[in-house]
Short mmCIF file of C-alpha atoms in Angstrom, two decimals:
data_model
loop_
_atom_site.label_atom_id
_atom_site.label_comp_id
_atom_site.label_asym_id
_atom_site.label_seq_id
_atom_site.Cartn_x
_atom_site.Cartn_y
_atom_site.Cartn_z
CA UNK A 1 -41.48 -138.95 21.24
CA UNK A 2 -43.44 -137.15 23.67
CA UNK A 3 -43.10 -133.60 23.22
CA UNK A 4 -39.59 -131.67 23.78
CA UNK A 5 -39.11 -130.56 27.67
CA UNK A 6 -39.62 -126.86 27.13
CA UNK A 7 -42.97 -127.48 25.49
CA UNK A 8 -44.02 -129.99 28.14
CA UNK A 9 -42.96 -127.31 30.87
CA UNK A 10 -44.53 -124.31 29.48
CA UNK A 11 -48.36 -126.36 29.41
CA UNK A 12 -48.06 -126.41 33.39
CA UNK A 13 -49.04 -123.28 35.54
CA UNK A 14 -46.48 -121.63 37.91
CA UNK A 15 -47.75 -120.48 41.24
CA UNK A 16 -44.85 -118.78 42.23
CA UNK A 17 -42.83 -119.48 45.39
CA UNK A 18 -44.68 -118.54 48.48
CA UNK A 19 -43.38 -115.28 50.38
CA UNK A 20 -43.15 -117.03 53.40
CA UNK A 21 -39.96 -118.65 51.96
CA UNK A 22 -38.30 -115.51 51.14
CA UNK A 23 -36.53 -114.84 54.46
CA UNK A 24 -34.12 -117.77 55.64
CA UNK A 25 -34.86 -119.49 58.67
CA UNK A 26 -33.04 -118.29 62.06
CA UNK A 27 -30.89 -121.49 61.94
CA UNK A 28 -27.65 -122.46 60.54
CA UNK A 29 -25.05 -125.64 60.23
CA UNK A 30 -24.51 -125.23 63.88
CA UNK A 31 -28.10 -126.11 64.61
CA UNK A 32 -28.83 -128.63 62.18
CA UNK A 33 -25.23 -130.60 63.06
CA UNK A 34 -26.20 -131.79 66.69
CA UNK A 35 -29.36 -133.37 64.88
CA UNK A 36 -27.44 -135.28 62.18
CA UNK A 37 -25.18 -136.39 64.95
CA UNK A 38 -27.87 -137.92 66.73
CA UNK A 39 -29.27 -139.60 63.91
CA UNK A 40 -26.03 -141.02 63.09
CA UNK A 41 -26.25 -141.99 67.05
CA UNK A 42 -29.57 -143.70 66.31
CA UNK A 43 -28.24 -145.87 63.25
CA UNK A 44 -25.17 -147.20 64.98
CA UNK A 45 -27.60 -148.18 67.75
CA UNK A 46 -29.13 -150.29 65.14
CA UNK A 47 -26.36 -151.68 63.34
CA UNK A 48 -26.14 -155.01 65.32
CA UNK A 49 -29.78 -156.03 64.80
CA UNK A 50 -30.04 -155.09 60.95
CA UNK A 51 -26.28 -155.80 59.85
CA UNK A 52 -27.63 -158.67 57.32
CA UNK A 53 -30.77 -157.92 57.62
CA UNK A 54 -33.03 -154.78 57.03
CA UNK A 55 -35.83 -152.73 58.95
CA UNK A 56 -39.22 -153.43 57.17
CA UNK A 57 -40.60 -150.46 54.70
CA UNK A 58 -42.30 -149.23 58.25
CA UNK A 59 -42.58 -149.46 61.55
CA UNK A 60 -44.94 -151.51 63.81
CA UNK A 61 -45.67 -149.50 66.85
CA UNK A 62 -42.83 -147.15 65.96
CA UNK A 63 -40.37 -150.16 65.77
CA UNK A 64 -38.94 -151.60 62.69
CA UNK A 65 -39.14 -155.48 62.30
CA UNK A 66 -36.56 -157.31 60.36
CA UNK A 67 -36.98 -158.46 56.86
CA UNK A 68 -34.56 -159.95 53.98
CA UNK A 69 -33.86 -158.53 50.53
CA UNK A 70 -35.19 -160.91 48.07
CA UNK A 71 -38.00 -158.76 47.01
CA UNK A 72 -39.69 -155.13 48.21
CA UNK A 73 -38.48 -151.90 47.13
CA UNK A 74 -37.02 -150.03 50.37
CA UNK A 75 -34.04 -151.98 51.76
CA UNK A 76 -31.44 -149.69 50.13
CA UNK A 77 -32.90 -147.03 52.26
CA UNK A 78 -30.91 -148.70 55.28
CA UNK A 79 -27.88 -149.56 53.35
CA UNK A 80 -27.78 -145.95 51.95
CA UNK A 81 -27.96 -144.70 55.65
CA UNK A 82 -24.74 -146.82 56.35
CA UNK A 83 -23.06 -145.14 53.60
CA UNK A 84 -24.20 -141.30 54.66
CA UNK A 85 -22.99 -142.30 58.35
CA UNK A 86 -19.72 -143.66 57.01
CA UNK A 87 -19.00 -140.76 55.27
CA UNK A 88 -19.78 -138.15 58.07
CA UNK A 89 -17.81 -140.06 60.39
CA UNK A 90 -15.28 -142.11 59.00
CA UNK A 91 -16.09 -145.10 60.66
CA UNK A 92 -15.24 -148.51 59.06
CA UNK A 93 -18.21 -149.95 61.32
CA UNK A 94 -20.56 -148.32 58.94
CA UNK A 95 -18.63 -149.19 55.79
CA UNK A 96 -18.51 -152.87 56.62
CA UNK A 97 -22.14 -152.85 57.13
CA UNK A 98 -23.17 -151.56 53.96
CA UNK A 99 -20.59 -153.43 52.46
CA UNK A 100 -22.13 -156.82 53.82
CA UNK A 101 -25.49 -155.70 52.86
CA UNK A 102 -24.30 -155.09 49.41
CA UNK A 103 -23.93 -158.74 49.19
CA UNK A 104 -27.55 -159.46 49.36
CA UNK A 105 -27.98 -156.98 46.55
CA UNK A 106 -25.90 -158.88 44.56
CA UNK A 107 -27.56 -162.07 45.31
CA UNK A 108 -30.86 -160.59 44.85
CA UNK A 109 -30.17 -160.05 40.91
CA UNK A 110 -29.61 -164.07 40.67
CA UNK A 111 -32.12 -165.31 43.16
CA UNK A 112 -34.59 -162.70 44.17
CA UNK A 113 -37.37 -160.45 42.61
CA UNK A 114 -36.12 -157.68 39.80
CA UNK A 115 -39.52 -157.46 37.86
CA UNK A 116 -39.83 -154.05 39.24
CA UNK A 117 -39.06 -150.31 38.57
CA UNK A 118 -37.96 -149.92 42.13
CA UNK A 119 -34.45 -151.39 40.81
CA UNK A 120 -33.15 -147.56 40.60
CA UNK A 121 -34.12 -147.06 44.52
CA UNK A 122 -32.42 -150.44 45.21
CA UNK A 123 -29.29 -149.92 43.42
CA UNK A 124 -28.65 -146.46 43.45
CA UNK A 125 -28.50 -146.29 47.28
CA UNK A 126 -26.66 -149.41 47.84
CA UNK A 127 -24.09 -150.17 44.78
CA UNK A 128 -23.87 -147.00 42.97
CA UNK A 129 -23.29 -145.15 46.34
CA UNK A 130 -20.78 -147.90 47.41
CA UNK A 131 -19.03 -147.54 43.89
CA UNK A 132 -18.80 -143.72 44.56
CA UNK A 133 -17.34 -144.22 47.91
CA UNK A 134 -15.14 -147.02 47.71
CA UNK A 135 -14.37 -146.85 44.08
CA UNK A 136 -14.76 -150.71 43.99
CA UNK A 137 -15.53 -151.99 40.38
CA UNK A 138 -17.55 -154.91 41.95
CA UNK A 139 -20.14 -152.47 42.91
CA UNK A 140 -19.99 -150.71 39.38
CA UNK A 141 -20.94 -154.01 37.88
CA UNK A 142 -23.81 -154.69 40.24
CA UNK A 143 -25.26 -151.14 39.76
CA UNK A 144 -24.89 -151.45 35.64
CA UNK A 145 -26.58 -155.12 36.06
CA UNK A 146 -29.43 -154.03 37.84
CA UNK A 147 -29.92 -150.87 34.94
CA UNK A 148 -29.92 -153.57 32.43
CA UNK A 149 -33.04 -155.41 34.22
CA UNK A 150 -34.22 -151.85 34.78
CA UNK A 151 -34.49 -151.06 30.93
CA UNK A 152 -36.12 -154.58 30.00
CA UNK A 153 -39.01 -152.97 31.43
CA UNK A 154 -39.49 -150.33 28.85
CA UNK A 155 -42.03 -149.68 26.25
CA UNK A 156 -41.24 -148.38 22.98
CA UNK A 157 -44.85 -147.40 21.81
CA UNK A 158 -45.61 -145.10 24.78
CA UNK A 159 -42.09 -144.06 26.00
CA UNK A 160 -42.65 -145.57 29.55
CA UNK A 161 -40.95 -147.75 32.06
CA UNK A 162 -43.70 -150.14 33.56
CA UNK A 163 -43.46 -149.55 37.15
CA UNK A 164 -45.00 -152.78 38.40
CA UNK A 165 -44.99 -156.74 37.27
CA UNK A 166 -43.68 -158.61 34.86
CA UNK A 167 -43.97 -156.68 31.34
CA UNK A 168 -44.11 -160.10 29.37
CA UNK A 169 -46.87 -161.51 31.16
CA UNK A 170 -50.07 -159.24 31.03
CA UNK A 171 -52.28 -161.93 31.82
CA UNK A 172 -51.48 -161.89 35.38
CA UNK A 173 -52.32 -158.26 36.16
CA UNK A 174 -53.74 -156.12 32.95
CA UNK A 175 -54.33 -153.09 35.47
CA UNK A 176 -50.08 -152.59 35.68
CA UNK A 177 -49.56 -153.45 32.30
CA UNK A 178 -48.20 -150.17 30.63
CA UNK A 179 -48.75 -148.44 33.89
CA UNK A 180 -45.90 -145.79 34.96
CA UNK A 181 -46.05 -144.00 38.31
CA UNK A 182 -44.19 -141.08 39.51
CA UNK A 183 -42.14 -142.54 41.87
CA UNK A 184 -40.22 -143.50 38.65
CA UNK A 185 -38.40 -140.13 38.24
CA UNK A 186 -36.56 -141.25 41.32
CA UNK A 187 -35.43 -144.39 39.61
CA UNK A 188 -34.36 -142.96 36.79
CA UNK A 189 -31.03 -141.62 38.05
CA UNK A 190 -29.58 -145.30 37.81
CA UNK A 191 -30.19 -144.94 34.04
CA UNK A 192 -28.45 -141.84 33.88
CA UNK A 193 -25.84 -143.00 36.27
CA UNK A 194 -25.50 -146.14 34.05
CA UNK A 195 -24.63 -144.20 30.77
CA UNK A 196 -22.05 -142.10 32.51
CA UNK A 197 -20.14 -145.10 34.27
CA UNK A 198 -20.14 -147.43 30.43
CA UNK A 199 -20.37 -144.86 27.88
CA UNK A 200 -23.40 -146.30 26.50
CA UNK A 201 -26.28 -143.56 25.78
CA UNK A 202 -29.13 -146.14 25.69
CA UNK A 203 -29.60 -145.88 29.32
CA UNK A 204 -29.90 -142.30 29.56
CA UNK A 205 -32.17 -141.91 26.41
CA UNK A 206 -34.46 -144.18 27.91
CA UNK A 207 -34.71 -142.14 31.01
CA UNK A 208 -34.83 -139.21 29.16
CA UNK A 209 -37.93 -140.61 27.04
CA UNK A 210 -39.69 -141.69 30.32
CA UNK A 211 -39.08 -138.46 31.72
CA UNK A 212 -41.04 -136.64 28.98
CA UNK A 213 -43.63 -139.19 28.85
CA UNK A 214 -44.18 -138.52 32.62
CA UNK A 215 -44.10 -134.42 32.06
CA UNK A 216 -46.85 -135.36 29.22
CA UNK A 217 -49.25 -137.64 31.10
CA UNK A 218 -48.56 -137.95 34.95
CA UNK A 219 -47.72 -133.84 35.43
CA UNK A 220 -51.37 -131.96 35.35
CA UNK A 221 -51.78 -128.61 33.85
CA UNK A 222 -52.11 -127.20 37.35
CA UNK A 223 -48.57 -128.30 38.83
CA UNK A 224 -50.17 -131.33 40.42
CA UNK A 225 -49.52 -134.92 39.56
CA UNK A 226 -51.29 -138.26 39.23
CA UNK A 227 -49.70 -141.33 41.33
CA UNK A 228 -50.26 -143.60 38.33
CA UNK A 229 -50.47 -143.23 34.16
CA UNK A 230 -51.55 -146.15 31.81
CA UNK A 231 -50.79 -146.21 28.41
CA UNK A 232 -51.71 -149.00 25.81
CA UNK A 233 -48.39 -150.62 25.18
CA UNK A 234 -48.95 -151.19 21.31
CA UNK A 235 -50.08 -147.90 20.36
CA UNK A 236 -48.92 -145.89 22.58
CA UNK A 237 -52.38 -144.60 23.54
CA UNK A 238 -52.84 -142.70 27.10
CA UNK A 239 -55.39 -144.60 29.03
CA UNK A 240 -55.76 -142.40 31.82
CA UNK A 241 -54.51 -141.75 35.22
CA UNK A 242 -55.46 -143.25 38.61
CA UNK A 243 -54.35 -143.20 42.17
CA UNK A 244 -53.06 -146.25 44.45
CA UNK A 245 -52.03 -144.27 47.54
CA UNK A 246 -53.66 -141.59 47.39
CA UNK A 247 -56.96 -140.04 48.28
CA UNK A 248 -58.49 -140.04 45.06
CA UNK A 249 -58.03 -140.70 41.20
CA UNK A 250 -57.78 -137.03 40.51
CA UNK A 251 -56.20 -135.56 43.91
CA UNK A 252 -52.52 -134.91 44.71
CA UNK A 253 -50.58 -137.19 46.76
CA UNK A 254 -47.68 -135.68 48.89
CA UNK A 255 -45.20 -138.12 48.90
CA UNK A 256 -45.66 -138.71 44.98
CA UNK A 257 -45.54 -134.73 44.43
CA UNK A 258 -42.10 -134.67 46.31
CA UNK A 259 -40.74 -137.53 44.27
CA UNK A 260 -41.42 -135.71 40.86
CA UNK A 261 -39.78 -132.33 42.04
CA UNK A 262 -36.72 -134.23 43.15
CA UNK A 263 -36.82 -136.53 40.15
CA UNK A 264 -37.14 -133.70 37.77
CA UNK A 265 -34.39 -131.59 39.18
CA UNK A 266 -32.10 -134.67 38.98
CA UNK A 267 -33.03 -135.27 35.30
CA UNK A 268 -32.37 -131.37 34.84
CA UNK A 269 -28.55 -132.03 35.98
CA UNK A 270 -28.04 -135.40 34.24
CA UNK A 271 -29.69 -134.28 30.99
CA UNK A 272 -28.29 -130.35 31.10
CA UNK A 273 -32.14 -129.66 30.31
CA UNK A 274 -33.30 -126.38 31.82
CA UNK A 275 -36.65 -127.09 31.18
CA UNK A 276 -36.79 -130.00 33.66
CA UNK A 277 -35.65 -127.54 36.39
CA UNK A 278 -38.32 -125.15 35.31
CA UNK A 279 -40.73 -127.87 35.39
CA UNK A 280 -39.36 -129.19 38.97
CA UNK A 281 -40.00 -125.21 40.06
CA UNK A 282 -43.72 -125.63 39.03
CA UNK A 283 -44.41 -128.98 40.79
CA UNK A 284 -42.31 -127.50 43.94
CA UNK A 285 -44.33 -124.45 44.11
CA UNK A 286 -47.49 -126.17 43.80
CA UNK A 287 -46.21 -128.37 46.92
CA UNK A 288 -45.16 -125.32 49.02
CA UNK A 289 -48.68 -123.46 48.19
CA UNK A 290 -50.21 -126.42 50.24
CA UNK A 291 -47.95 -127.52 52.64
CA UNK A 292 -49.08 -127.10 56.39
CA UNK A 293 -47.83 -124.05 58.62
CA UNK A 294 -45.31 -126.50 60.17
CA UNK A 295 -43.45 -127.01 56.47
CA UNK A 296 -45.12 -130.66 56.63
CA UNK A 297 -47.83 -131.96 54.50
CA UNK A 298 -51.02 -133.74 55.31
CA UNK A 299 -50.81 -137.15 52.98
CA UNK A 300 -52.73 -135.89 50.26
CA UNK A 301 -53.06 -132.43 49.52
CA UNK A 302 -57.23 -132.99 48.60
CA UNK A 303 -58.05 -135.09 51.63
CA UNK A 304 -61.17 -134.09 53.39
CA UNK A 305 -60.18 -131.46 55.64
CA UNK A 306 -61.02 -133.40 58.74
CA UNK A 307 -58.15 -135.85 57.74
CA UNK A 308 -55.23 -134.10 59.38
CA UNK A 309 -52.81 -137.20 58.78
CA UNK A 310 -49.27 -135.88 57.80
CA UNK A 311 -46.50 -137.63 55.91
CA UNK A 312 -43.39 -136.71 57.27
CA UNK A 313 -41.53 -138.76 54.64
CA UNK A 314 -42.86 -136.68 51.76
CA UNK A 315 -41.08 -133.44 53.62
CA UNK A 316 -37.93 -135.38 53.90
CA UNK A 317 -38.01 -136.10 50.20
CA UNK A 318 -39.22 -132.47 49.45
CA UNK A 319 -36.51 -131.05 51.73
CA UNK A 320 -33.52 -132.91 49.36
CA UNK A 321 -35.42 -132.48 46.09
CA UNK A 322 -35.66 -128.63 46.52
CA UNK A 323 -31.83 -128.35 47.90
CA UNK A 324 -31.09 -130.16 44.44
CA UNK A 325 -33.35 -127.71 42.87
CA UNK A 326 -31.74 -124.98 43.73
CA UNK A 327 -28.45 -126.23 42.74
CA UNK A 328 -29.90 -126.55 39.15
CA UNK A 329 -31.17 -123.03 38.73
CA UNK A 330 -28.96 -120.36 37.26
CA UNK A 331 -27.06 -118.61 39.93
CA UNK A 332 -29.00 -115.11 39.52
CA UNK A 333 -32.16 -116.75 40.11
CA UNK A 334 -33.62 -115.76 43.56
CA UNK A 335 -35.92 -118.78 43.67
CA UNK A 336 -32.91 -120.74 44.66
CA UNK A 337 -32.49 -118.94 48.16
CA UNK A 338 -36.35 -119.63 48.58
CA UNK A 339 -36.14 -123.29 48.04
CA UNK A 340 -33.12 -123.26 50.14
CA UNK A 341 -35.16 -121.47 52.73
CA UNK A 342 -37.90 -123.64 52.41
CA UNK A 343 -35.88 -126.86 52.87
CA UNK A 344 -34.11 -125.61 56.04
CA UNK A 345 -37.39 -124.80 57.40
CA UNK A 346 -38.78 -128.37 56.77
CA UNK A 347 -35.64 -130.01 58.54
CA UNK A 348 -36.08 -127.81 61.19
CA UNK A 349 -39.62 -128.96 61.73
CA UNK A 350 -39.01 -132.66 61.34
CA UNK A 351 -36.45 -132.66 63.64
CA UNK A 352 -38.18 -130.77 66.23
CA UNK A 353 -41.60 -131.81 66.19
CA UNK A 354 -41.29 -135.32 64.51
CA UNK A 355 -38.43 -136.90 65.83
CA UNK A 356 -38.53 -140.41 67.69
CA UNK A 357 -38.39 -141.00 70.90
CA UNK A 358 -35.28 -143.68 71.15
CA UNK A 359 -37.05 -145.00 74.46
CA UNK A 360 -39.89 -145.98 71.93
CA UNK A 361 -38.60 -146.50 68.75
CA UNK A 362 -35.52 -147.41 66.53
CA UNK A 363 -36.67 -145.05 63.73
CA UNK A 364 -35.99 -141.62 63.38
CA UNK A 365 -39.16 -139.96 62.08
CA UNK A 366 -42.47 -140.35 63.41
CA UNK A 367 -45.95 -139.20 61.46
CA UNK A 368 -45.01 -141.29 58.01
CA UNK A 369 -47.74 -142.59 56.21
CA UNK A 370 -46.67 -145.54 53.92
CA UNK A 371 -50.23 -145.95 52.87
CA UNK A 372 -53.38 -144.03 54.36
CA UNK A 373 -55.95 -145.95 52.65
CA UNK A 374 -54.72 -149.39 53.73
CA UNK A 375 -53.97 -148.23 57.29
CA UNK A 376 -50.53 -147.75 57.28
CA UNK A 377 -50.00 -144.36 58.58
CA UNK A 378 -48.46 -142.51 61.66
CA UNK A 379 -45.26 -144.76 61.86
CA UNK A 380 -41.59 -144.57 61.01
CA UNK A 381 -41.14 -145.13 57.28
CA UNK A 382 -37.17 -146.33 56.37
CA UNK A 383 -37.46 -144.05 53.19
CA UNK A 384 -38.40 -141.14 55.34
CA UNK A 385 -35.53 -141.61 57.78
CA UNK A 386 -32.97 -141.93 54.92
CA UNK A 387 -34.12 -138.85 52.88
CA UNK A 388 -34.02 -137.08 56.52
CA UNK A 389 -30.45 -137.74 57.15
CA UNK A 390 -29.78 -137.00 53.44
CA UNK A 391 -30.96 -133.78 53.91
CA UNK A 392 -29.30 -132.95 56.90
CA UNK A 393 -25.96 -134.04 55.22
CA UNK A 394 -26.82 -131.57 52.36
CA UNK A 395 -27.36 -129.03 54.89
CA UNK A 396 -24.16 -129.26 56.87
CA UNK A 397 -21.68 -131.07 54.85
CA UNK A 398 -19.83 -131.12 51.50
CA UNK A 399 -21.48 -134.04 49.98
CA UNK A 400 -21.55 -135.85 46.52
CA UNK A 401 -25.08 -137.23 45.73
CA UNK A 402 -25.34 -140.89 45.22
CA UNK A 403 -28.31 -140.17 42.95
#
């Protein structure tokens, strides 16, 4: 078992919340409400094209192309937008679309790819959200079945959930065998939720063990994060961290840092563990000290100075994570208001400077970077769009999270 969360959090440097977030931005719900309405209108515009299909992970020349739901990790970010739109407007059109898409998630468990840690992304925003919104036990059963597949990826000796590949077939790709990635922190809520839904502690126990292992190996002492880290699955021995989508093995990939902030803020609430909130705060402070003047980060905080490529999806994730973090800090903790201020500044900047032109794009945010190293950047990304809408909902509505 990895060390206790309090011990792990204590090993990480805290830079403090930047002073720039001491004051609340000059905007309120009345400013962000119209942007949420615009986003819902854009979702509505795309219902017919993507009713029983899904936008691809990233756009092509700012236009999403359709894909199915038999593999990949991003389809639920579209279904999640339907659930959000339904909750904001009450319109059955959005619920009907989400319910139709849920049938493809059911079919995927039987016929499609389930050899991925991304089952948390896939089934939290589809089936868990569907159950929480409608109370339909069919969606609950789908989500629990997905959680069962996810815990099959757990390695006991190192205490981690393997991110990619088939754990039982290491010969197919030894690089992925025993490798966890920072993104998995946002897949753990499915397991925490499954324990609450079933009364079985095993799901949450695996989730918390992975969170500790991630804190021990993926989180660095300075508050930055590796993208990936591999351990020996038999002995548990740590083998080292590497990047997959960041600039370098020792750099800090902005989206990964945002995943970690949000993931630990959620773990703090589920596990009732204040040390996870402390760790999330230290990760958030590292992020906030390095984000650009307009509150949107470059794709990697350590990329060369002349590489100014942004990742708006990282900013949208971070905004949601900071609001969640503020909610799990003590009421008297003045950091909470600063994190809310930072989230508002991010949402304002995204809407003001990075909103896609509806005449040229069927997405919501431009300047997202799926994979800079492979040339997939300066586009819309479907998860960035989702978290932008979630952030606007968090800022303007009374909303019960899906995560």
